[in-house]
Amino acid sequence: MKFLCYAMASAPPQAVHLRLLSSTLSSSSRRPRPPPSARRYRVAASAREMPWPHVLTVAGSDSGGGAGIQADIKACAALGAYCSSVVTAVTAQNTAGVQGIHVVPEEFIREQLNSVLSDMSVDVVKTGMLPSIGVVKVLCESLKKFPVKALVVDPVLVSTSGDTLSASSTLSVYRDELFAMADIVTPNVKEASRLLGDVSLRTVSDMRSAAESIYKFGPKYVLVKGGDMPESSDAIDVFFDGKEFIELHGHRIKTHNTHGTGCTLASCIASELAKGATMLHAVQVAKNFVETALHHSKDLIIGNGPQGPFDHLFKLKCPPYNVGSQPSFKADQLFLYAVTDSGMNKKWGRSIKESVRAAIEGGATIVQLREKDAETREFLEAAKACMEICKSSGVPLLINDRVDIALACKADGVHVGQSDMLAREVRELLGPGKIIGVSCKTPAQAQQAWNDGADYIGCGGVYPTSTKANNPTLGFEGLKTVCLASKLPVVAIGGINASNAGSVMELGLPNLKGVAVVSALFDRECVATETRNLRSILTNTCSRT
Ligand SMILES: Cc1ncc(COP(=O)(O)OP(=O)(O)O)c(N)n1
Ligand SMILES: Cc1ncsc1CCOP(=O)(O)O
Ligand SMILES: [Mg+2]
């Protein structure tokens, strides 16, 4: 493999076309521009009011299209961010490895950076292949001149095929200059090891120490990715914020199509940050995205080499992901969560559909079909009918326990408990666009729900209840402990009714977004009236507190 890094002054013939390209583009970009009055700006006022989250990737081109700039653009597009690009190197690459590298002259990298950063409002810069000390320095200078909201540094040192992508001399400038400006640095274990002088990293505890050492170079957060650690069923990454270590467990997908996962993960983090997410949330979304994309691409065959690319735009080919009535979950939707019960419906001679229609009429903000005794076919028919009602009212519909029913009726999500299917498996089946709720009674369960990519947790029983057998009562103390520990929004459940719902919300607990209710809505004569009454109690309480 050739690693060509030519200085402008002594460029051999292979580099000449780059110099020519550079000067051609430079001179055309310096062609006299029309005076401002004659220029037509295509950015309308409304576009300025609705900015598009913007990620600039500074990375190398992968001719095979699986990694580098190409992966970055696809990842940002998949997550709804605009992606501009500064090309640092052009690689001749395929699924077998890297056959050649042609480094773009530093001055032309500076020119690309200037072009983008001086004109467009870039939110986040994400770096990939930075082949030389000079390139890293040019980037640092540009970032000082044009500050952005966040900098995501993926220290691409060696390709997954084992080819060197950045001269070893860059290590010191990475550590001493770029890391200090970074919001997050995302090395895999091999890169972390090289950054730390080839220390051996074999265990999760080693990864923690590595994260701590890299943090000392100055980034605000470090994510050491454990995908390359020896075989285990989990892919564990270590996230460190300077105080706390969080182990993020992912499901290891058995596939050869992993080329470009690092670039994609960092670009997803950058996209989420550009949209305004917190760092931990951005990392979690990115991990889920990569895992889901690998799952959907596990049997693709592109190229003859050992490591193939994967499909970033898998969502376009998976209709169920696009048809939920509620593509993005908002925690406020947990405010009044109506959970149906087949026994109660039978007792009052109501169909599931009638119950759901009445709850929505009364002001339920989210509905769960908890039909423990229903036959599958009958349940599915009812669920499809409820989806129609919920879609037309903009209220999300979740299915209790039954992922199969949720998929078949294209529900907005699923709620699972501690003895149901694991949330991370539910996520794998439902994909990233759906809502997943998990019942949690302890901080550890709440942490696991977060790690598994859930959207909210249900916590209870807050009060004793006869609706769910053998369900321990947590009381206010238990609810408080879980709410304080949770990184996800929480809905309280268990024995909640019109006379105590106000007291639950008055606790003012962090993350507590609402109450989930079964019998106080559905074991009553008029579901709509009960729901309306409870909604007004909650609204009055929350407007006072
Ligand atoms: C919102 C909400 N919270 C908790 C539960 C309970 O779920 P689970 O523990 O799985 O028990 P079952 O409902 O399946 O009996 C819930 N359904 N909804
Ligand atoms: C499903 C569930 N999970 C914890 S408590 C509970 C039952 C809540 O029912 P109710 O609102 O009738 O007490
Ligand atoms: Mg359950």
Coordinates of C-alpha atoms and ligand atoms in Angstrom, one line a residue:
M1 CA 0.0 0.0 0.0
K2 CA 1.3 3.5 -0.9
F3 CA 1.0 6.2 1.7
L4 CA 1.6 9.3 -0.4
C5 CA 1.9 12.5 1.6
Y6 CA 3.5 15.1 -0.7
A7 CA 4.6 18.6 0.2
M8 CA 3.4 21.1 -2.3
A9 CA 6.9 22.3 -3.2
S10 CA 8.3 18.9 -4.1
A11 CA 5.3 17.1 -5.4
P12 CA 6.0 14.2 -7.7
P13 CA 3.9 13.5 -10.8
Q14 CA 1.2 11.6 -9.0
A15 CA 0.4 14.7 -6.9
V16 CA 0.4 17.1 -9.8
H17 CA -3.2 16.6 -10.7
L18 CA -4.1 17.5 -7.2
R19 CA -2.1 20.7 -7.4
L20 CA -3.7 21.4 -10.7
L21 CA -7.1 20.7 -9.3
S22 CA -6.3 22.9 -6.4
S23 CA -5.2 25.8 -8.5
T24 CA -8.1 25.4 -11.0
L25 CA -10.6 25.5 -8.2
S26 CA -8.9 28.3 -6.4
S27 CA -8.7 30.5 -9.5
S28 CA -12.3 29.8 -10.4
S29 CA -13.4 30.6 -6.8
R30 CA -11.5 33.8 -7.1
R31 CA -13.3 34.8 -10.3
P32 CA -14.7 38.3 -9.7
R33 CA -18.1 37.9 -8.0
P34 CA -21.0 40.1 -9.0
P35 CA -21.7 43.0 -6.7
P36 CA -23.9 42.1 -3.7
S37 CA -26.9 43.9 -5.2
A38 CA -26.7 41.8 -8.3
R39 CA -26.4 38.5 -6.4
R40 CA -29.5 36.5 -5.9
Y41 CA -29.6 34.8 -2.5
R42 CA -31.6 31.7 -2.5
V43 CA -31.9 31.4 1.3
A44 CA -35.3 32.7 2.1
A45 CA -36.1 34.4 5.4
S46 CA -38.2 31.4 6.3
A47 CA -35.2 29.1 5.8
R48 CA -33.2 31.2 8.2
E49 CA -35.9 30.8 10.8
M50 CA -35.8 27.0 10.3
P51 CA -32.1 26.2 10.3
W52 CA -31.1 22.7 9.2
P53 CA -28.8 21.1 11.7
H54 CA -25.4 21.2 10.0
V55 CA -22.4 18.9 10.4
L56 CA -19.2 19.5 8.6
T57 CA -17.1 16.4 8.2
V58 CA -13.3 16.8 7.8
A59 CA -12.2 13.4 6.6
G60 CA -10.9 11.2 3.8
S61 CA -12.8 9.9 0.8
D62 CA -13.3 6.1 0.6
S63 CA -13.6 5.0 -3.0
G64 CA -15.5 1.9 -1.9
G65 CA -18.2 4.2 -0.4
G66 CA -18.4 2.4 3.0
A67 CA -16.4 4.6 5.3
G68 CA -14.9 8.1 5.4
I69 CA -16.7 11.1 3.9
Q70 CA -19.2 8.8 2.1
A71 CA -20.3 7.2 5.3
D72 CA -20.4 10.5 7.1
I73 CA -22.7 12.1 4.5
K74 CA -25.1 9.1 4.5
A75 CA -25.2 8.9 8.3
C76 CA -26.0 12.6 8.7
A77 CA -28.6 12.4 6.0
A78 CA -30.2 9.4 7.7
L79 CA -30.4 11.3 11.0
G80 CA -31.8 14.5 9.3
A81 CA -28.7 16.7 9.4
Y82 CA -27.1 18.5 6.5
C83 CA -23.5 17.4 5.9
S84 CA -20.8 19.5 4.2
S85 CA -17.4 18.0 3.6
V86 CA -13.8 18.9 3.6
V87 CA -11.8 16.2 1.9
T88 CA -8.4 15.6 3.5
A89 CA -7.2 12.6 1.4
V90 CA -8.5 10.5 -1.4
T91 CA -8.1 6.8 -0.8
A92 CA -8.2 3.9 -3.2
Q93 CA -10.1 1.5 -1.1
N94 CA -12.4 -1.5 -1.4
T95 CA -13.7 -4.3 0.8
A96 CA -10.3 -5.9 0.8
G97 CA -8.4 -2.9 2.3
V98 CA -6.7 0.3 1.3
Q99 CA -4.6 0.2 -1.9
G100 CA -3.4 3.8 -2.0
I101 CA -3.7 7.2 -0.4
H102 CA -3.4 10.5 -1.9
V103 CA -3.2 13.4 0.6
V104 CA -4.8 16.7 -0.4
P105 CA -2.4 19.6 0.0
E106 CA -2.7 21.3 3.3
E107 CA -3.3 24.7 1.7
F108 CA -6.2 23.3 -0.2
I109 CA -7.6 21.8 2.9
R110 CA -7.4 25.2 4.5
E111 CA -9.2 26.6 1.5
Q112 CA -12.0 24.1 1.7
L113 CA -12.4 24.8 5.4
N114 CA -12.5 28.6 4.7
S115 CA -15.1 28.1 2.0
V116 CA -17.5 26.2 4.2
L117 CA -17.0 27.8 7.6
S118 CA -17.0 31.4 6.3
D119 CA -20.3 31.0 4.4
M120 CA -22.4 28.4 6.1
S121 CA -23.5 28.2 9.7
V122 CA -21.9 24.9 10.7
D123 CA -23.2 23.6 14.1
V124 CA -20.8 20.7 14.6
V125 CA -17.5 19.7 13.1
K126 CA -16.7 16.0 13.0
T127 CA -13.2 14.8 12.1
G128 CA -12.1 11.5 10.5
M129 CA -8.9 10.8 8.6
L130 CA -6.4 13.6 9.3
P131 CA -3.3 12.2 7.6
S132 CA -0.5 14.6 8.8
I133 CA 0.5 17.0 11.6
G134 CA 0.1 19.8 9.1
V135 CA -3.6 18.9 8.4
V136 CA -4.4 18.7 12.1
K137 CA -2.8 22.1 12.7
V138 CA -4.7 23.7 9.7
L139 CA -7.9 22.3 11.2
C140 CA -7.1 23.7 14.7
E141 CA -6.4 27.1 13.2
S142 CA -9.6 27.1 11.2
L143 CA -11.6 26.1 14.3
K144 CA -10.1 29.0 16.3
K145 CA -11.0 31.4 13.5
F146 CA -14.5 30.0 13.0
P147 CA -15.8 28.5 16.3
V148 CA -18.6 25.9 16.2
K149 CA -21.0 24.5 18.8
A150 CA -19.2 21.2 19.1
L151 CA -16.2 19.2 17.8
V152 CA -16.4 15.4 17.5
V153 CA -13.0 13.8 17.0
D154 CA -12.9 10.3 15.7
P155 CA -9.1 9.6 15.9
V156 CA -8.9 7.6 12.7
L157 CA -5.4 6.2 12.9
V158 CA -5.7 2.7 11.4
S159 CA -8.4 1.4 9.1
T160 CA -10.4 -1.6 10.1
S161 CA -8.4 -3.6 7.5
G162 CA -5.3 -2.7 9.5
D163 CA -4.0 0.0 7.1
T164 CA -2.3 3.1 8.5
L165 CA -4.4 6.2 7.8
S166 CA -2.5 8.8 9.8
A167 CA 1.2 9.1 10.2
S168 CA 2.4 8.1 13.7
S169 CA 3.9 11.6 14.0
T170 CA 0.4 13.0 14.2
L171 CA -0.3 11.3 17.6
S172 CA 1.3 14.1 19.6
V173 CA -0.5 16.9 17.8
Y174 CA -3.8 15.0 18.2
R175 CA -3.2 14.7 21.9
D176 CA -1.7 18.2 22.5
E177 CA -3.9 20.4 20.2
L178 CA -7.0 18.8 18.8
F179 CA -8.2 16.8 21.9
A180 CA -8.1 20.0 24.0
M181 CA -10.6 21.6 21.6
A182 CA -12.8 18.5 21.3
D183 CA -16.2 17.9 22.9
I184 CA -15.9 14.2 22.5
V185 CA -13.1 11.8 21.3
T186 CA -14.2 8.4 20.1
P187 CA -11.3 5.9 19.8
N188 CA -11.7 2.2 19.3
V189 CA -9.5 0.1 21.6
K190 CA -6.7 -0.1 19.0
E191 CA -6.7 3.7 18.6
A192 CA -6.9 4.2 22.4
S193 CA -4.0 1.9 22.8
R194 CA -1.9 3.8 20.2
L195 CA -2.8 7.2 21.6
L196 CA -1.6 6.0 25.0
G197 CA 1.8 4.6 23.8
D198 CA 0.6 1.1 22.8
V199 CA -0.7 0.1 26.2
S200 CA -2.5 -3.2 26.3
L201 CA -6.3 -3.0 26.5
R202 CA -8.0 -6.3 27.1
T203 CA -10.8 -5.7 29.6
V204 CA -13.6 -3.2 30.3
S205 CA -11.6 -2.1 33.3
D206 CA -8.6 -1.3 30.9
M207 CA -11.0 0.6 28.7
R208 CA -12.1 2.7 31.7
S209 CA -8.5 3.5 32.5
A210 CA -7.9 4.4 28.9
A211 CA -10.9 6.7 28.8
E212 CA -9.6 8.4 32.0
S213 CA -6.2 8.9 30.5
I214 CA -7.5 10.3 27.2
Y215 CA -9.8 12.6 29.1
K216 CA -6.7 14.2 30.7
F217 CA -5.7 15.5 27.2
G218 CA -8.7 17.9 27.4
P219 CA -11.9 16.7 25.7
K220 CA -15.1 17.1 27.6
Y221 CA -16.1 13.5 27.0
V222 CA -14.5 10.3 25.9
L223 CA -16.1 7.2 24.3
V224 CA -13.8 4.1 24.1
K225 CA -15.5 1.7 21.7
G226 CA -15.2 -2.0 22.6
G227 CA -16.5 -3.5 19.3
D228 CA -13.1 -5.0 18.6
M229 CA -12.7 -6.6 22.0
P230 CA -12.5 -10.4 22.0
E231 CA -15.8 -12.1 21.2
S232 CA -18.6 -11.7 23.7
S233 CA -22.3 -11.4 23.1
D234 CA -22.3 -7.7 24.0
A235 CA -20.4 -4.8 22.3
I236 CA -19.5 -2.7 25.3
D237 CA -18.4 0.9 25.0
V238 CA -17.2 3.0 27.9
F239 CA -18.4 6.6 28.2
F240 CA -16.6 8.9 30.5
D241 CA -17.6 12.5 31.4
G242 CA -14.7 13.2 33.8
K243 CA -16.7 12.0 36.8
E244 CA -18.7 9.0 36.0
F245 CA -18.1 5.9 33.8
I246 CA -21.1 4.6 31.9
E247 CA -20.9 1.2 30.2
L248 CA -23.1 1.2 27.1
H249 CA -24.0 -2.3 26.1
G250 CA -24.9 -3.0 22.5
H251 CA -26.0 -6.2 20.9
R252 CA -23.2 -7.7 18.8
I253 CA -24.5 -8.3 15.4
K254 CA -22.9 -11.2 13.5
T255 CA -22.0 -9.7 10.1
H256 CA -18.9 -9.0 8.0
N257 CA -20.5 -5.7 6.9
T258 CA -18.9 -3.5 9.6
H259 CA -16.7 -1.3 7.4
G260 CA -17.4 2.4 8.3
T261 CA -19.0 1.8 11.7
G262 CA -16.6 4.2 13.5
C263 CA -17.1 7.0 11.0
T264 CA -20.9 6.5 11.1
L265 CA -21.0 6.5 14.9
A266 CA -19.1 9.7 15.2
S267 CA -21.2 11.3 12.4
C268 CA -24.4 10.3 14.2
I269 CA -23.1 11.8 17.5
A270 CA -22.4 15.0 15.5
S271 CA -25.8 15.0 13.9
E272 CA -27.6 14.6 17.3
L273 CA -25.5 17.3 18.9
A274 CA -26.3 19.6 15.9
K275 CA -30.0 19.0 16.7
G276 CA -29.4 20.0 20.3
A277 CA -29.1 16.7 22.1
T278 CA -27.0 16.2 25.3
M279 CA -23.8 14.2 24.8
L280 CA -24.9 11.0 26.4
H281 CA -28.2 11.0 24.5
A282 CA -26.3 11.7 21.2
V283 CA -24.0 8.7 21.9
Q284 CA -27.0 6.5 22.7
V285 CA -28.8 7.4 19.6
A286 CA -25.7 6.9 17.5
K287 CA -25.1 3.4 19.0
N288 CA -28.7 2.4 18.4
F289 CA -28.4 3.7 14.8
V290 CA -25.3 1.7 14.0
E291 CA -26.6 -1.4 15.7
T292 CA -29.9 -1.2 13.8
A293 CA -28.2 -0.5 10.5
L294 CA -25.8 -3.5 11.0
H295 CA -28.8 -5.7 11.8
H296 CA -30.6 -4.7 8.6
S297 CA -27.4 -5.1 6.5
K298 CA -26.1 -8.3 8.0
D299 CA -26.7 -10.4 4.8
L300 CA -25.8 -7.8 2.2
I301 CA -23.0 -8.7 -0.3
I302 CA -21.0 -5.9 -1.8
G303 CA -17.4 -6.7 -2.9
N304 CA -15.3 -9.8 -2.4
G305 CA -13.2 -8.7 0.5
P306 CA -13.6 -9.7 4.2
Q307 CA -15.3 -6.4 5.3
G308 CA -18.3 -5.0 3.5
P309 CA -20.2 -1.8 3.8
F310 CA -23.6 -1.5 5.4
D311 CA -26.8 0.3 4.5
H312 CA -27.2 3.6 6.2
L313 CA -30.5 4.3 4.6
F314 CA -32.1 1.0 5.7
K315 CA -35.1 3.0 6.9
L316 CA -36.1 3.7 3.3
K317 CA -36.5 0.0 2.7
C318 CA -38.4 -0.8 5.9
P319 CA -41.9 0.5 5.6
P320 CA -42.9 -0.2 9.2
Y321 CA -40.4 2.4 10.3
N322 CA -42.0 5.1 8.3
V323 CA -45.7 4.7 9.1
G324 CA -46.0 5.3 12.8
S325 CA -48.3 8.1 13.6
Q326 CA -45.8 9.4 16.0
P327 CA -42.3 9.4 14.4
S328 CA -40.7 11.2 17.3
F329 CA -41.5 10.7 20.9
K330 CA -42.0 13.7 23.2
A331 CA -41.9 13.1 26.9
D332 CA -44.9 15.3 27.6
Q333 CA -47.0 12.7 25.9
L334 CA -46.7 10.7 29.1
F335 CA -49.0 13.2 30.9
L336 CA -52.1 11.1 31.0
Y337 CA -51.3 7.5 29.9
A338 CA -54.4 5.4 29.5
V339 CA -53.7 1.6 29.8
T340 CA -56.6 -0.7 28.7
D341 CA -57.5 -3.9 30.4
S342 CA -59.4 -6.8 28.6
G343 CA -61.2 -7.9 31.7
M344 CA -62.5 -4.5 32.5
N345 CA -63.7 -4.0 28.9
K346 CA -65.6 -7.3 29.1
K347 CA -67.1 -6.4 32.5
W348 CA -68.5 -3.1 31.1
G349 CA -69.5 -4.6 27.7
R350 CA -67.1 -2.4 25.8
S351 CA -64.9 -3.2 22.8
I352 CA -61.2 -2.2 22.9
K353 CA -61.9 0.3 20.2
E354 CA -64.8 1.9 22.1
S355 CA -62.6 2.2 25.2
V356 CA -59.7 3.8 23.3
R357 CA -62.0 6.2 21.5
A358 CA -63.5 7.3 24.9
A359 CA -60.1 7.7 26.5
I360 CA -58.9 9.9 23.7
E361 CA -62.2 11.9 23.8
G362 CA -61.5 12.5 27.5
G363 CA -58.0 13.8 26.8
A364 CA -55.6 10.8 27.2
T365 CA -52.2 11.8 25.8
I366 CA -50.9 8.3 25.0
V367 CA -52.6 4.9 25.0
Q368 CA -51.4 1.4 25.7
L369 CA -53.4 -1.8 24.7
R370 CA -52.8 -4.1 27.6
E371 CA -54.9 -7.0 26.5
K372 CA -53.7 -10.0 28.5
D373 CA -56.5 -12.4 27.6
A374 CA -57.2 -11.5 24.0
E375 CA -56.8 -14.0 21.2
T376 CA -54.1 -13.0 18.8
R377 CA -56.2 -12.5 15.6
E378 CA -59.0 -10.7 17.5
F379 CA -56.4 -8.5 19.3
L380 CA -54.7 -7.6 16.0
E381 CA -57.9 -6.6 14.4
A382 CA -58.8 -4.4 17.4
A383 CA -55.3 -3.0 17.4
K384 CA -55.5 -2.0 13.8
A385 CA -58.8 -0.2 14.4
C386 CA -57.3 1.6 17.5
M387 CA -54.3 2.7 15.3
E388 CA -56.8 4.4 13.0
I389 CA -58.4 6.3 15.9
C390 CA -55.1 7.2 17.4
K391 CA -53.5 8.3 14.2
S392 CA -56.4 10.6 13.4
S393 CA -56.1 12.2 16.9
G394 CA -52.3 12.4 17.0
V395 CA -52.2 10.2 20.1
P396 CA -49.4 7.5 20.1
L397 CA -50.6 3.9 20.6
L398 CA -48.3 1.4 22.3
I399 CA -48.9 -2.4 22.7
N400 CA -48.2 -4.1 26.0
D401 CA -45.7 -7.0 25.7
R402 CA -46.6 -8.1 22.2
V403 CA -44.0 -7.0 19.7
D404 CA -45.6 -9.1 17.0
I405 CA -48.9 -7.3 17.3
A406 CA -47.1 -3.9 17.4
L407 CA -45.3 -4.7 14.1
A408 CA -48.4 -6.1 12.4
C409 CA -50.6 -3.1 13.3
K410 CA -47.7 -0.6 12.8
A411 CA -48.2 0.7 16.3
D412 CA -46.1 3.6 17.6
G413 CA -44.3 1.4 20.1
V414 CA -44.2 -1.3 22.8
H415 CA -44.2 -1.4 26.6
V416 CA -42.3 -4.2 28.2
G417 CA -41.6 -5.2 31.8
Q418 CA -38.7 -7.0 33.5
S419 CA -39.8 -10.4 32.5
D420 CA -40.8 -9.6 28.9
M421 CA -38.5 -9.4 25.8
L422 CA -35.4 -7.3 26.5
A423 CA -35.8 -3.7 25.4
R424 CA -32.7 -3.9 23.3
E425 CA -34.2 -6.8 21.4
V426 CA -37.4 -4.9 21.0
R427 CA -35.5 -2.0 19.6
E428 CA -33.8 -4.3 17.2
L429 CA -37.1 -5.6 15.9
L430 CA -38.9 -2.3 15.9
G431 CA -36.1 -0.1 14.6
P432 CA -35.1 3.4 15.8
G433 CA -38.3 5.3 15.0
K434 CA -40.6 3.6 17.5
I435 CA -41.4 4.3 21.2
I436 CA -40.2 1.7 23.8
G437 CA -41.2 1.9 27.4
V438 CA -39.8 -0.3 30.2
S439 CA -41.2 -1.0 33.7
C440 CA -38.5 -0.2 36.3
K441 CA -38.5 -0.5 40.0
T442 CA -34.8 0.2 40.7
P443 CA -32.1 2.7 39.6
A444 CA -30.2 -0.3 38.0
Q445 CA -33.2 -1.2 35.9
A446 CA -33.6 2.5 34.9
Q447 CA -30.0 2.6 33.8
Q448 CA -30.4 -0.6 31.8
A449 CA -33.5 0.8 30.1
W450 CA -31.4 3.8 29.0
N451 CA -28.5 1.6 27.9
D452 CA -31.0 -0.6 25.9
G453 CA -32.3 2.4 24.0
A454 CA -35.7 2.8 25.7
D455 CA -37.6 6.1 25.4
Y456 CA -39.3 6.2 28.8
I457 CA -39.8 4.1 31.9
G458 CA -43.0 3.2 33.8
C459 CA -42.4 3.1 37.6
G460 CA -44.7 1.5 40.2
G461 CA -46.9 0.4 41.8
V462 CA -46.9 3.7 43.5
Y463 CA -50.0 2.7 45.5
P464 CA -51.3 -0.8 46.0
T465 CA -53.3 -2.1 43.1
S466 CA -55.4 -5.2 42.3
T467 CA -55.0 -4.7 38.6
K468 CA -51.6 -6.4 38.5
A469 CA -51.1 -9.4 40.7
N470 CA -47.9 -9.7 42.9
N471 CA -46.7 -6.3 42.1
P472 CA -44.8 -4.8 45.0
T473 CA -45.8 -1.3 46.1
L474 CA -42.9 1.2 45.9
G475 CA -44.6 4.2 47.5
F476 CA -43.4 7.7 47.0
E477 CA -39.9 6.8 48.3
G478 CA -39.4 4.1 45.6
L479 CA -40.7 6.4 42.9
K480 CA -38.4 9.2 44.0
T481 CA -35.3 6.9 44.0
V482 CA -36.0 5.8 40.5
C483 CA -36.9 9.3 39.2
L484 CA -33.7 10.7 40.6
A485 CA -31.6 8.0 39.0
S486 CA -33.4 7.9 35.6
K487 CA -32.0 9.4 32.5
L488 CA -35.3 8.8 30.8
P489 CA -38.7 10.4 31.4
V490 CA -40.8 8.5 33.9
V491 CA -44.5 7.8 34.1
A492 CA -45.9 6.7 37.5
I493 CA -48.3 3.7 37.6
G494 CA -50.2 1.6 40.2
G495 CA -53.3 2.6 42.1
I496 CA -53.4 6.1 40.7
N497 CA -56.8 7.7 40.5
A498 CA -58.6 11.1 40.7
S499 CA -58.1 11.4 44.5
N500 CA -54.3 10.8 44.5
A501 CA -53.0 11.8 41.0
G502 CA -52.5 15.4 42.2
S503 CA -50.3 14.3 45.1
V504 CA -48.1 12.2 42.8
M505 CA -47.5 15.1 40.4
E506 CA -47.1 17.6 43.3
L507 CA -44.0 15.6 44.4
G508 CA -42.3 17.6 41.6
L509 CA -39.9 14.8 41.0
P510 CA -37.3 15.2 38.2
N511 CA -38.2 13.3 35.1
L512 CA -41.7 12.5 36.3
K513 CA -43.9 13.4 33.3
G514 CA -47.2 11.9 34.1
V515 CA -49.4 9.1 35.4
A516 CA -50.4 5.8 33.8
V517 CA -53.9 4.6 34.8
V518 CA -55.9 1.4 34.3
S519 CA -58.9 0.9 36.6
A520 CA -59.6 4.5 37.5
L521 CA -60.4 5.0 33.8
F522 CA -61.5 1.7 32.5
D523 CA -63.2 0.0 35.5
R524 CA -65.8 2.8 35.4
E525 CA -69.1 3.4 33.8
C526 CA -68.0 6.3 31.6
V527 CA -64.4 6.2 30.4
A528 CA -64.5 9.6 28.7
T529 CA -65.9 11.4 31.8
E530 CA -63.3 9.8 34.1
T531 CA -60.4 10.6 31.7
R532 CA -61.6 14.2 31.4
N533 CA -61.8 14.6 35.1
L534 CA -58.3 13.2 35.7
R535 CA -56.9 15.3 32.9
S536 CA -58.3 18.5 34.5
I537 CA -56.9 17.5 37.9
L538 CA -53.5 16.9 36.4
T539 CA -53.6 20.2 34.4
N540 CA -54.6 22.1 37.5
T541 CA -51.9 20.5 39.7
C542 CA -49.2 21.0 37.2
S543 CA -50.1 24.6 36.5
R544 CA -49.8 25.3 40.2
T545 CA -46.4 23.6 40.8
Ligands
LIG1 C1 -46.7 2.6 31.5 C2 -46.6 1.3 32.1 N1 -45.8 1.0 33.1 C3 -45.7 -0.2 33.6 C4 -46.3 -1.3 33.1 C5 -46.2 -2.7 33.5 O1 -45.5 -3.5 32.6 P1 -45.1 -5.0 33.0 O2 -44.2 -4.8 34.1 O3 -44.6 -5.6 31.8 O4 -46.4 -5.6 33.4 P2 -47.6 -5.9 32.5 O5 -48.3 -4.7 32.2 O6 -47.2 -6.6 31.3 O7 -48.5 -6.8 33.4 C6 -47.2 -1.0 32.0 N2 -47.9 -1.9 31.4 N3 -47.3 0.3 31.5
LIG2 C1 -49.6 -2.6 34.9 C2 -49.1 -2.2 36.2 N1 -47.8 -2.1 36.4 C3 -47.5 -1.7 37.6 S1 -48.9 -1.4 38.5 C4 -49.9 -1.8 37.2 C5 -51.4 -1.8 37.3 C6 -51.9 -0.4 37.3 O1 -53.3 -0.5 37.3 P1 -54.2 0.5 38.1 O2 -54.1 1.8 37.5 O3 -55.6 -0.1 38.0 O4 -53.7 0.4 39.5
MG3 MG -45.3 -6.9 30.5

